Structures are given as structure tokens and as C-alpha cells.
mmCIF file with all atom_site columns, C-alpha atoms in Angstrom:
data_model
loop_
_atom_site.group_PDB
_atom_site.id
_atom_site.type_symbol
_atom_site.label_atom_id
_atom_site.label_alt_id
_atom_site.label_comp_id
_atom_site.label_asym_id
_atom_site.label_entity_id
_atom_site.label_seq_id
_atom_site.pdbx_PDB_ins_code
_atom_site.Cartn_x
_atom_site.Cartn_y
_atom_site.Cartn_z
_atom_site.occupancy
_atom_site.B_iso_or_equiv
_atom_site.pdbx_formal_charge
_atom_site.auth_seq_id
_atom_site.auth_comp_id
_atom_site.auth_asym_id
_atom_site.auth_atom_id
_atom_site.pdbx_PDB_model_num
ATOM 1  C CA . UNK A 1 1  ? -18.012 65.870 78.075 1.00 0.00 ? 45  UNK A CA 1
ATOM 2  C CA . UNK A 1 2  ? -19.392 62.304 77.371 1.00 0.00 ? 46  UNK A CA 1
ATOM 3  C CA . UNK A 1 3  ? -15.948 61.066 76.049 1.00 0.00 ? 47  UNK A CA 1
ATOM 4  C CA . UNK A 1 4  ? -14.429 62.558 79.063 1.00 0.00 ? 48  UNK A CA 1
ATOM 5  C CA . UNK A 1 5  ? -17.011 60.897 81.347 1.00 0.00 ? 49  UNK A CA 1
ATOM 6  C CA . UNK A 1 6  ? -15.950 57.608 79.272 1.00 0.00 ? 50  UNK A CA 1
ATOM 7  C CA . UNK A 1 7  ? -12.863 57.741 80.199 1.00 0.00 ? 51  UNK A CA 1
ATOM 8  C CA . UNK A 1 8  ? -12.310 58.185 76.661 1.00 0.00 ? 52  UNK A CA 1
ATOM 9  C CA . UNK A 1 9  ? -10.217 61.708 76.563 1.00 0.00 ? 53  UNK A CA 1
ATOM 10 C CA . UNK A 1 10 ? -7.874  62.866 79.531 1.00 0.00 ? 54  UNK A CA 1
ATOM 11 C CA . UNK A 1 11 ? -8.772  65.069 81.565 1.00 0.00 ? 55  UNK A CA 1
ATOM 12 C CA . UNK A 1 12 ? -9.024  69.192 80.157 1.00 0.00 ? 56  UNK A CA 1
ATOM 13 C CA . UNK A 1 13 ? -7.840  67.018 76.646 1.00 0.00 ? 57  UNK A CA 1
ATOM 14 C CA . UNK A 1 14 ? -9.908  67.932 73.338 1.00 0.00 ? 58  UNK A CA 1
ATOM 15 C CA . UNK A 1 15 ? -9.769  66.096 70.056 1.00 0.00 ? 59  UNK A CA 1
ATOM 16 C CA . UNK A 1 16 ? -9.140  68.198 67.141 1.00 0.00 ? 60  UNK A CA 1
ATOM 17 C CA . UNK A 1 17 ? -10.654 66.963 63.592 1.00 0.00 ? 61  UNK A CA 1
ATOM 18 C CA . UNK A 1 18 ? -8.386  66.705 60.742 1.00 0.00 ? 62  UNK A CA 1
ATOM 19 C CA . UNK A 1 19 ? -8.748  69.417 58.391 1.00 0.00 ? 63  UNK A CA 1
ATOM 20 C CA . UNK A 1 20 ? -9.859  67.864 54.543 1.00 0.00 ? 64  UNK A CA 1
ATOM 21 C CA . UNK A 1 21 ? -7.024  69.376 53.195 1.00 0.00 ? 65  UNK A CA 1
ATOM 22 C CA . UNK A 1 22 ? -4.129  67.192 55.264 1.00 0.00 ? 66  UNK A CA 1
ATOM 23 C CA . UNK A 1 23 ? -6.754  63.810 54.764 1.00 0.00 ? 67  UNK A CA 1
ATOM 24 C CA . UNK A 1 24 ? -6.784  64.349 51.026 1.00 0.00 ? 68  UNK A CA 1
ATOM 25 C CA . UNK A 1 25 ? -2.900  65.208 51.040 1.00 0.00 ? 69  UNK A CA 1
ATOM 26 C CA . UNK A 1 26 ? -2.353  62.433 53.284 1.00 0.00 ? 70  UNK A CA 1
ATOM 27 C CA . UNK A 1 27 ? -3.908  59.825 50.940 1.00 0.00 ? 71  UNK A CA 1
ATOM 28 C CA . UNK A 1 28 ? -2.744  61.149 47.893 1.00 0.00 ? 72  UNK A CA 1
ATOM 29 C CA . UNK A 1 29 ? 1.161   60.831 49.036 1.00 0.00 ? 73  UNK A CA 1
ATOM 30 C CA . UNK A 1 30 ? -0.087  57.343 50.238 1.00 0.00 ? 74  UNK A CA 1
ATOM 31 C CA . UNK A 1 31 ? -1.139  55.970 47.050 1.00 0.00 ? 75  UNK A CA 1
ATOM 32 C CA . UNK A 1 32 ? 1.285   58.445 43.985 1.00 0.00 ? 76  UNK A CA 1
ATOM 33 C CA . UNK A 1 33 ? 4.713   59.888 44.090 1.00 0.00 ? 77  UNK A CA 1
ATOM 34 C CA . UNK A 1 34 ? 4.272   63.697 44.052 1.00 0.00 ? 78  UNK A CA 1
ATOM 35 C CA . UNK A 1 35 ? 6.889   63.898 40.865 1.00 0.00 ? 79  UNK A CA 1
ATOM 36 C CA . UNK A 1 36 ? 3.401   61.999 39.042 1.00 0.00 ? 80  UNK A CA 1
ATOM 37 C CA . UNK A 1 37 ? 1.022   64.312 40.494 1.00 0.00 ? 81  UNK A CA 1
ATOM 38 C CA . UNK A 1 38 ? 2.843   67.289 39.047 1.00 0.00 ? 82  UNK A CA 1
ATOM 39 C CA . UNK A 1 39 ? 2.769   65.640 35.456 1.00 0.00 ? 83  UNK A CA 1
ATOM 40 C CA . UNK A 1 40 ? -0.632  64.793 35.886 1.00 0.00 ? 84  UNK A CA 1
ATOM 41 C CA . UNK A 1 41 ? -2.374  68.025 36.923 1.00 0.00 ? 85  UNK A CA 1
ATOM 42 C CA . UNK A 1 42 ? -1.755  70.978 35.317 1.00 0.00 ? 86  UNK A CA 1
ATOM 43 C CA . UNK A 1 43 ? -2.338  73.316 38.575 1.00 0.00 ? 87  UNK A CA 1
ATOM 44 C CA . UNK A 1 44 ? -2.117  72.257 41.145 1.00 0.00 ? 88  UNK A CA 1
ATOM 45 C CA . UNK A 1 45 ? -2.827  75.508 44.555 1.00 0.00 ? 89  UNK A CA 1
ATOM 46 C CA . UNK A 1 46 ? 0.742   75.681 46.325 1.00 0.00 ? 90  UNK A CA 1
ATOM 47 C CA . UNK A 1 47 ? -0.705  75.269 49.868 1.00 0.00 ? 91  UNK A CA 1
ATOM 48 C CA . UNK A 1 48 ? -1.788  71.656 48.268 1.00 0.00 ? 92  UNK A CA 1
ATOM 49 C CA . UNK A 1 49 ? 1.238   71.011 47.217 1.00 0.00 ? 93  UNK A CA 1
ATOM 50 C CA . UNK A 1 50 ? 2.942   71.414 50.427 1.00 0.00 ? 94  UNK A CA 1
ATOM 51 C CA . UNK A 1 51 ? 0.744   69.256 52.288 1.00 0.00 ? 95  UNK A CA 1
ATOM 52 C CA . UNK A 1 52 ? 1.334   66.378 49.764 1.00 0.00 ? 96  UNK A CA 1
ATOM 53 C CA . UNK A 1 53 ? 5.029   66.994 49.989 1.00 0.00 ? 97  UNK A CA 1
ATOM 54 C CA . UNK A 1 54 ? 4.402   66.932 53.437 1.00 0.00 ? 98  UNK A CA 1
ATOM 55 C CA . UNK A 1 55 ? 2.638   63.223 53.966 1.00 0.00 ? 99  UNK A CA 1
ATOM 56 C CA . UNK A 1 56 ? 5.348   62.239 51.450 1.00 0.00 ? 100 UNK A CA 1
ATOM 57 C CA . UNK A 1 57 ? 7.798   61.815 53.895 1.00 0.00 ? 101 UNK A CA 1
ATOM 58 C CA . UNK A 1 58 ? 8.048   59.092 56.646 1.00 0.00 ? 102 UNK A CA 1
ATOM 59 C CA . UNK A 1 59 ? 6.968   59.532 59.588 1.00 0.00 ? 103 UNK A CA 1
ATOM 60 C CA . UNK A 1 60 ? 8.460   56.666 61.569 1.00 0.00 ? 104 UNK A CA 1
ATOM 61 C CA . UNK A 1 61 ? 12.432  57.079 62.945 1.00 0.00 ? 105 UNK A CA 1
ATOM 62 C CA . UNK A 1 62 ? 12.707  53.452 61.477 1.00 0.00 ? 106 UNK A CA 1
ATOM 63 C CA . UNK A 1 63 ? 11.310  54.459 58.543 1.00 0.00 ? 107 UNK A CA 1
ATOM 64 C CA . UNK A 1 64 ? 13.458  57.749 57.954 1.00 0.00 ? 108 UNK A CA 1
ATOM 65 C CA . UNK A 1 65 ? 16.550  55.728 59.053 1.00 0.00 ? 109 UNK A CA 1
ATOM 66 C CA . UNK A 1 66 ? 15.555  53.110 56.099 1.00 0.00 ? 110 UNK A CA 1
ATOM 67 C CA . UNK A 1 67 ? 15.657  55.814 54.048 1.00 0.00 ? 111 UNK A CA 1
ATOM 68 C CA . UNK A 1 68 ? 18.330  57.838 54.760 1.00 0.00 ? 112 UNK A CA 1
ATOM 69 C CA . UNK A 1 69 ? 20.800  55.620 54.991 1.00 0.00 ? 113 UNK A CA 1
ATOM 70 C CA . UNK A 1 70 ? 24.191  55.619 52.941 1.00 0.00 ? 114 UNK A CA 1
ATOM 71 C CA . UNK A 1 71 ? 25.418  52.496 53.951 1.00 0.00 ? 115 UNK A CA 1
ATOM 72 C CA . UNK A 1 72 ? 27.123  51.132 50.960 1.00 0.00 ? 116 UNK A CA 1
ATOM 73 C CA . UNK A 1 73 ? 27.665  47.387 52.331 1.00 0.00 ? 117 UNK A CA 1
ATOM 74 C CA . UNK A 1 74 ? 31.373  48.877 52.933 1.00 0.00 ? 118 UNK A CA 1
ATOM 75 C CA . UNK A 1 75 ? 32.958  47.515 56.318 1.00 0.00 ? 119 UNK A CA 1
ATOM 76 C CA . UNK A 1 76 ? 35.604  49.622 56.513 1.00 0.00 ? 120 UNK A CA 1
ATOM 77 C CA . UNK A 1 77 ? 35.115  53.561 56.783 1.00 0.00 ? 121 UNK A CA 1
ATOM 78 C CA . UNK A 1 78 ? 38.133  54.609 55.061 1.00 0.00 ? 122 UNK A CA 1
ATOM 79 C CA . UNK A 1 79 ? 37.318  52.477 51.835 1.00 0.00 ? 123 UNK A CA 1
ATOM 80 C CA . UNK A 1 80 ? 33.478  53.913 51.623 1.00 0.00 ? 124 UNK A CA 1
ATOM 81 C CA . UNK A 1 81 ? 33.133  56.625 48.895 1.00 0.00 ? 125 UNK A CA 1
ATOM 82 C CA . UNK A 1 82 ? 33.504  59.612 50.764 1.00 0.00 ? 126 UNK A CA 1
ATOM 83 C CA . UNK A 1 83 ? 35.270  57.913 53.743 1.00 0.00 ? 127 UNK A CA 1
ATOM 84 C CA . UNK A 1 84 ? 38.628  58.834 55.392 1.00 0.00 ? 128 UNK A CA 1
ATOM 85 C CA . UNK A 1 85 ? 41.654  59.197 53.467 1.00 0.00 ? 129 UNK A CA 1
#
């Protein structure tokens, strides 16, 4: 009520805490590649595991653009592996 009196929150708007489980995934994908977290704990719960796989991915468009591209440097289609014949 105070927030929303602030001005803070819109109107009929809560905020929702982040659960620990997505902050602790979230800064474990930040910091280690999740192929190193396997090797270095023995069990790991699967629900963890998703989350971490989860904050592994960008989240940007310019981000998941960098990293999806397959732009070989190629400037013609046809001569890119995998271009038209």
C-alpha cells in the first residue's frame, strides 16, 4: 500500500519475491558453465538442474542473435556450407 501510495508500483500491481532457488541458479550459470557443475557435484536434485540450465541461456534478443548465429564470413549464399546448390 505504501509503495503504491509512492508511486512506486502501478496501480492493482504486486511485486513478487524471487524464489532462492532461481537466485542461486541464476548466479551459479552467471559465474560456471553447467558442463563444470555436473563434474563437480556428484548430485546434483533435477529441479536444480533445470533452473541452472535455465539462467544459462541469454536472455537478451542481441544476445541470443550473438549466439546463434551461423554466419561464416561467406558473402555469397550459395558458397556457405549448407547454402544453395
Amino acid at each position: 500500500a505504501a509503495a503504491t501510495a509512492l508511486g512506486l508500483l502501478p496501480l492493482g500491481k504486486t511485486q513478487n519475491p524471487e524464489c532462492l532457488l532461481d537466485i542461486a541458479a541464476r548466479k551459479v550459470a552467471e559465474k560456471w558453465p553447467f558442463q563444470r557443475v555436473e563434474e563437480r557435484f556428484e548430485r546434483i536434485p533435477e529441479p536444480v538442474q533445470r533452473r541452472i540450465v535455465y539462467w544459462s541461456f541469454p536472455r537478451s534478443e542481441r544476445e541470443i542473435c550473438m549466439y546463434s548465429s551461423f554466419n561464416t564470413g561467406a558473402e555469397d549464399p550459395a558458397t556457405a556450407p549448407g547454402g544453395a546448390a
